CSV table of C-alpha atoms in Angstrom, one decimal:
chain,number,residue,atom,x,y,z
A,1,MET,CA,109.4,274.6,63.1
A,2,MET,CA,107.5,271.9,65.0
A,3,ASN,CA,105.5,269.3,63.2
A,4,LYS,CA,103.3,266.6,64.7
A,5,PHE,CA,103.1,263.1,63.3
A,6,LYS,CA,101.2,260.0,64.3
A,7,ILE,CA,103.5,257.0,64.6
A,8,LYS,CA,102.4,253.4,64.5
A,9,ALA,CA,104.6,251.0,66.5
A,10,PHE,CA,105.0,247.3,66.2
A,11,GLY,CA,106.7,244.5,68.2
A,12,ILE,CA,109.1,245.7,70.8
A,13,THR,CA,108.6,249.4,69.8
A,14,LYS,CA,105.0,249.1,70.8
A,15,ASP,CA,106.2,248.3,74.3
A,16,ILE,CA,108.8,251.0,74.3
A,17,LEU,CA,106.5,253.8,73.1
A,18,GLY,CA,103.7,252.5,75.3
A,19,GLY,CA,101.1,251.9,72.6
A,20,LYS,CA,100.1,251.1,69.0
A,21,GLU,CA,99.9,254.8,68.0
A,22,THR,CA,101.8,257.8,69.5
A,23,ILE,CA,101.7,261.4,68.4
A,24,ILE,CA,105.2,262.8,68.2
A,25,GLU,CA,106.1,266.4,67.8
A,26,ILE,CA,109.4,266.9,66.0
A,27,LYS,CA,111.6,269.8,64.9
A,28,GLY,CA,112.0,269.5,61.2
A,29,LYS,CA,110.2,267.1,58.9
A,30,THR,CA,112.5,264.4,57.6
A,31,VAL,CA,112.7,260.7,58.7
A,32,ALA,CA,116.1,261.6,60.3
A,33,ASP,CA,114.5,264.4,62.3
A,34,LEU,CA,111.8,262.0,63.5
A,35,ARG,CA,114.5,259.4,64.4
A,36,PHE,CA,116.4,262.0,66.4
A,37,THR,CA,113.4,263.0,68.5
A,38,LEU,CA,112.3,259.3,69.0
A,39,ASN,CA,115.8,258.4,70.3
A,40,GLU,CA,115.8,261.4,72.6
A,41,ARG,CA,112.3,260.6,74.0
A,42,PHE,CA,112.7,256.8,74.1
A,43,PRO,CA,116.4,256.0,74.6
A,44,GLN,CA,115.6,252.3,74.8
A,45,LEU,CA,115.2,252.4,71.0
A,46,LEU,CA,119.0,252.8,70.8
A,47,GLY,CA,119.3,249.4,72.3
A,48,LEU,CA,117.6,247.7,69.3
A,49,ARG,CA,119.6,245.7,66.8
A,50,SER,CA,118.0,247.8,64.1
A,51,LEU,CA,115.2,250.2,63.6
A,52,TYR,CA,113.7,251.1,60.2
A,53,ILE,CA,111.0,253.7,59.7
A,54,ALA,CA,108.4,252.9,57.1
A,55,VAL,CA,106.4,255.6,55.2
A,56,ASN,CA,103.2,254.5,53.5
A,57,SER,CA,104.1,250.8,53.9
A,58,ASP,CA,107.6,251.1,52.4
A,59,TYR,CA,111.0,251.3,54.0
A,60,ALA,CA,112.0,255.0,54.0
A,61,GLU,CA,115.3,256.7,53.4
A,62,GLU,CA,116.6,259.1,56.2
A,63,GLY,CA,116.2,262.2,54.0
A,64,ARG,CA,112.6,261.6,53.1
A,65,ILE,CA,110.3,264.5,53.9
A,66,LEU,CA,107.3,263.5,55.9
A,67,GLU,CA,103.8,264.7,54.9
A,68,ASP,CA,100.8,265.1,57.2
A,69,SER,CA,98.9,262.4,55.3
A,70,ASP,CA,101.8,259.9,55.5
A,71,GLU,CA,101.3,256.6,57.4
A,72,ILE,CA,104.5,256.3,59.5
A,73,ALA,CA,105.5,253.2,61.3
A,74,LEU,CA,108.4,251.9,63.3
A,75,ILE,CA,109.9,248.6,62.1
A,76,PRO,CA,112.1,246.9,64.8
A,77,PRO,CA,114.1,243.8,63.8
A,78,VAL,CA,111.6,241.4,62.1
A,79,SER,CA,111.2,237.8,63.2
A,80,GLY,CA,108.4,236.3,61.1
A,81,GLY,CA,108.4,232.7,59.9
B,1,MET,CA,97.7,234.2,47.1
B,2,ILE,CA,99.2,236.2,50.0
B,3,LYS,CA,97.4,235.8,53.2
B,4,ILE,CA,98.0,237.1,56.8
B,5,THR,CA,95.5,235.4,59.0
B,6,GLU,CA,94.5,234.9,62.6
B,7,LYS,CA,92.9,231.6,61.7
B,8,HIS,CA,94.4,228.1,61.4
B,9,ILE,CA,96.2,227.6,58.1
B,10,ASP,CA,94.8,224.9,55.8
B,11,VAL,CA,98.1,223.6,54.4
B,12,GLN,CA,96.3,221.5,51.7
B,13,LYS,CA,94.5,224.6,50.4
B,14,VAL,CA,97.8,226.6,50.2
B,15,ILE,CA,99.3,223.7,48.2
B,16,GLU,CA,96.3,223.5,45.9
B,17,THR,CA,96.4,227.3,45.2
B,18,ALA,CA,100.1,226.9,44.2
B,19,THR,CA,99.6,223.9,42.0
B,20,SER,CA,99.6,224.1,38.2
B,21,LEU,CA,98.8,221.4,35.6
B,22,SER,CA,101.9,222.3,33.7
B,23,ALA,CA,104.1,221.9,36.8
B,24,GLY,CA,106.3,218.8,37.5
B,25,ALA,CA,107.1,219.9,41.0
B,26,VAL,CA,105.4,221.5,44.0
B,27,ASN,CA,107.6,222.5,46.8
B,28,VAL,CA,106.2,223.4,50.3
B,29,PHE,CA,107.8,224.9,53.3
B,30,ILE,CA,105.8,224.6,56.6
B,31,GLY,CA,107.0,226.6,59.6
B,32,THR,CA,105.9,225.3,63.0
B,33,VAL,CA,106.1,226.6,66.5
B,34,ARG,CA,108.9,225.0,68.6
B,35,ASN,CA,108.2,224.1,72.2
B,36,ASN,CA,111.6,225.3,73.4
B,37,ALA,CA,114.1,228.2,73.0
B,38,HIS,CA,117.3,229.0,74.9
B,39,GLY,CA,116.8,225.9,77.0
B,40,LYS,CA,113.4,227.0,78.3
B,41,ASN,CA,109.9,225.8,77.6
B,42,VAL,CA,107.9,228.0,75.3
B,43,LEU,CA,104.3,228.3,76.4
B,44,TRP,CA,103.1,230.1,73.3
B,45,LEU,CA,104.2,232.7,70.7
B,46,GLU,CA,102.5,236.0,69.9
B,47,TYR,CA,102.8,236.9,66.2
B,48,GLU,CA,102.1,240.4,65.0
B,49,ALA,CA,102.2,241.9,61.5
B,50,TYR,CA,102.1,245.4,59.9
B,51,GLU,CA,99.6,243.8,57.5
B,52,THR,CA,99.5,246.2,54.5
B,53,MET,CA,103.3,246.5,54.4
B,54,ALA,CA,103.8,242.7,55.0
B,55,VAL,CA,101.6,241.9,52.0
B,56,GLY,CA,103.5,244.5,49.9
B,57,GLU,CA,106.9,243.2,50.9
B,58,ILE,CA,105.9,239.6,50.2
B,59,ARG,CA,104.6,240.7,46.8
B,60,LYS,CA,108.0,242.2,46.0
B,61,ILE,CA,109.7,239.0,47.1
B,62,ILE,CA,107.4,236.9,44.9
B,63,ASP,CA,108.1,239.3,42.0
B,64,GLU,CA,111.8,238.8,42.4
B,65,ALA,CA,111.4,235.0,42.7
B,66,SER,CA,109.3,235.0,39.5
B,67,GLN,CA,112.1,236.8,37.7
B,68,ARG,CA,114.7,234.2,38.9
B,69,TRP,CA,112.7,231.0,38.6
B,70,PRO,CA,109.9,229.8,36.3
B,71,LEU,CA,107.1,229.9,38.8
B,72,LEU,CA,103.9,228.4,37.5
B,73,GLY,CA,102.0,228.9,40.8
B,74,TRP,CA,102.7,230.1,44.3
B,75,ALA,CA,100.9,230.8,47.6
B,76,ILE,CA,101.9,232.1,51.0
B,77,SER,CA,100.0,232.1,54.2
B,78,HIS,CA,101.3,233.5,57.5
B,79,ARG,CA,99.6,233.3,60.9
B,80,ILE,CA,99.4,236.1,63.4
B,81,GLY,CA,98.0,236.1,66.9
B,82,THR,CA,98.6,233.5,69.6
B,83,LEU,CA,100.2,230.2,68.5
B,84,LYS,CA,100.9,227.1,70.6
B,85,PRO,CA,103.8,224.7,70.1
B,86,GLY,CA,103.2,222.4,67.1
B,87,GLU,CA,100.9,224.9,65.3
B,88,VAL,CA,101.7,225.9,61.7
B,89,SER,CA,103.0,229.5,61.6
B,90,VAL,CA,103.7,229.9,57.9
B,91,VAL,CA,103.3,227.9,54.7
B,92,VAL,CA,105.1,228.7,51.4
B,93,ALA,CA,104.2,226.7,48.3
B,94,VAL,CA,105.5,227.1,44.8
B,95,SER,CA,105.2,225.0,41.6
B,96,THR,CA,107.7,224.9,38.7
B,97,PRO,CA,108.3,222.7,35.7
B,98,HIS,CA,111.2,220.8,37.4
B,99,ARG,CA,112.1,220.1,41.0
B,100,LYS,CA,115.4,222.0,41.5
B,101,ASP,CA,113.8,225.3,40.7
B,102,SER,CA,111.0,224.6,43.1
B,103,PHE,CA,113.4,223.9,46.0
B,104,ASP,CA,115.5,227.0,45.2
B,105,ALA,CA,112.5,229.3,44.8
B,106,CYS,CA,110.8,228.1,47.9
B,107,GLN,CA,113.9,228.5,50.0
B,108,PHE,CA,114.5,232.0,48.6
B,109,ILE,CA,111.0,233.1,49.4
B,110,ILE,CA,110.9,231.8,53.0
B,111,ASP,CA,114.4,233.1,53.7
B,112,THR,CA,113.6,236.6,52.3
B,113,VAL,CA,110.2,236.7,54.0
B,114,LYS,CA,111.9,236.1,57.4
B,115,GLU,CA,114.4,238.8,56.6
B,116,LYS,CA,112.2,241.5,55.2
B,117,ALA,CA,108.5,241.1,55.9
B,118,PRO,CA,107.3,243.3,58.9
B,119,ILE,CA,106.2,240.4,61.1
B,120,TRP,CA,107.3,239.9,64.7
B,121,LYS,CA,107.0,237.1,67.2
B,122,LYS,CA,107.3,237.2,71.0
B,123,GLU,CA,108.1,234.0,72.9
B,124,VAL,CA,106.2,233.6,76.1
B,125,PHE,CA,107.9,231.5,78.8
B,126,GLU,CA,106.9,230.4,82.3
B,127,ASP,CA,109.0,233.2,83.7
B,128,GLY,CA,108.8,236.0,81.2
B,129,GLU,CA,108.6,237.0,77.5
B,130,GLU,CA,110.9,238.2,74.8
B,131,TRP,CA,110.5,239.8,71.3
B,132,ILE,CA,112.7,237.6,69.2
B,133,SER,CA,115.9,239.1,67.7
B,134,ALA,CA,115.0,242.6,68.9
B,135,ARG,CA,118.2,243.3,70.9
B,136,PRO,CA,121.8,242.5,70.0
B,137,GLU,CA,122.5,240.4,73.1
B,138,MET,CA,119.3,238.4,72.3
B,139,GLU,CA,120.4,237.3,68.9
B,140,PHE,CA,119.2,233.8,68.2
B,141,LYS,CA,118.0,232.1,65.1
B,142,GLY,CA,114.2,232.4,65.0
């Protein structure tokens, strides 16, 4: 079953996805399913040192099930300070 | 006080917010923009934050610091947007009864903020730009 999610992108992922927000259609509905589709559509993501996915402003586990109302964001390696 | 701001950071105000009458020490870390990286001149830095999450992550870091050290006051301000060399990018201030705890807590907070808070910076050079630490071959201390 296909599910659509709106993904926020920050830092280098904003450049790779081509914008601050992107609608992604994925098969399945877990964080891992989303990651699989993202890597397939944007292979440059695989070149990052790390890539976390945040759900509702918290780092999410791969098995987490995504809901329509979730705020989903890509967190490439952070470099604040 | 946790602040993510596009405006110039008033360092004195951050310190005053963290100060407590019962404290014997106030420790302050001030991060500034370097004018060079990898042997090249840095023209400016672009900072970006996932603000709601950054505030949440910094709050968790403060909670942990409060459990480990007797914090009497604290404040953090982090800039976003375009920063030129010499500008203040982040200020962490903590106050504790005695000085050693203030050094340790302040260092823990800035180290963990750099490691966990969803904030990013891009260096802009004369001949290009680079998101810091994004790729393995580009691993430098930020």
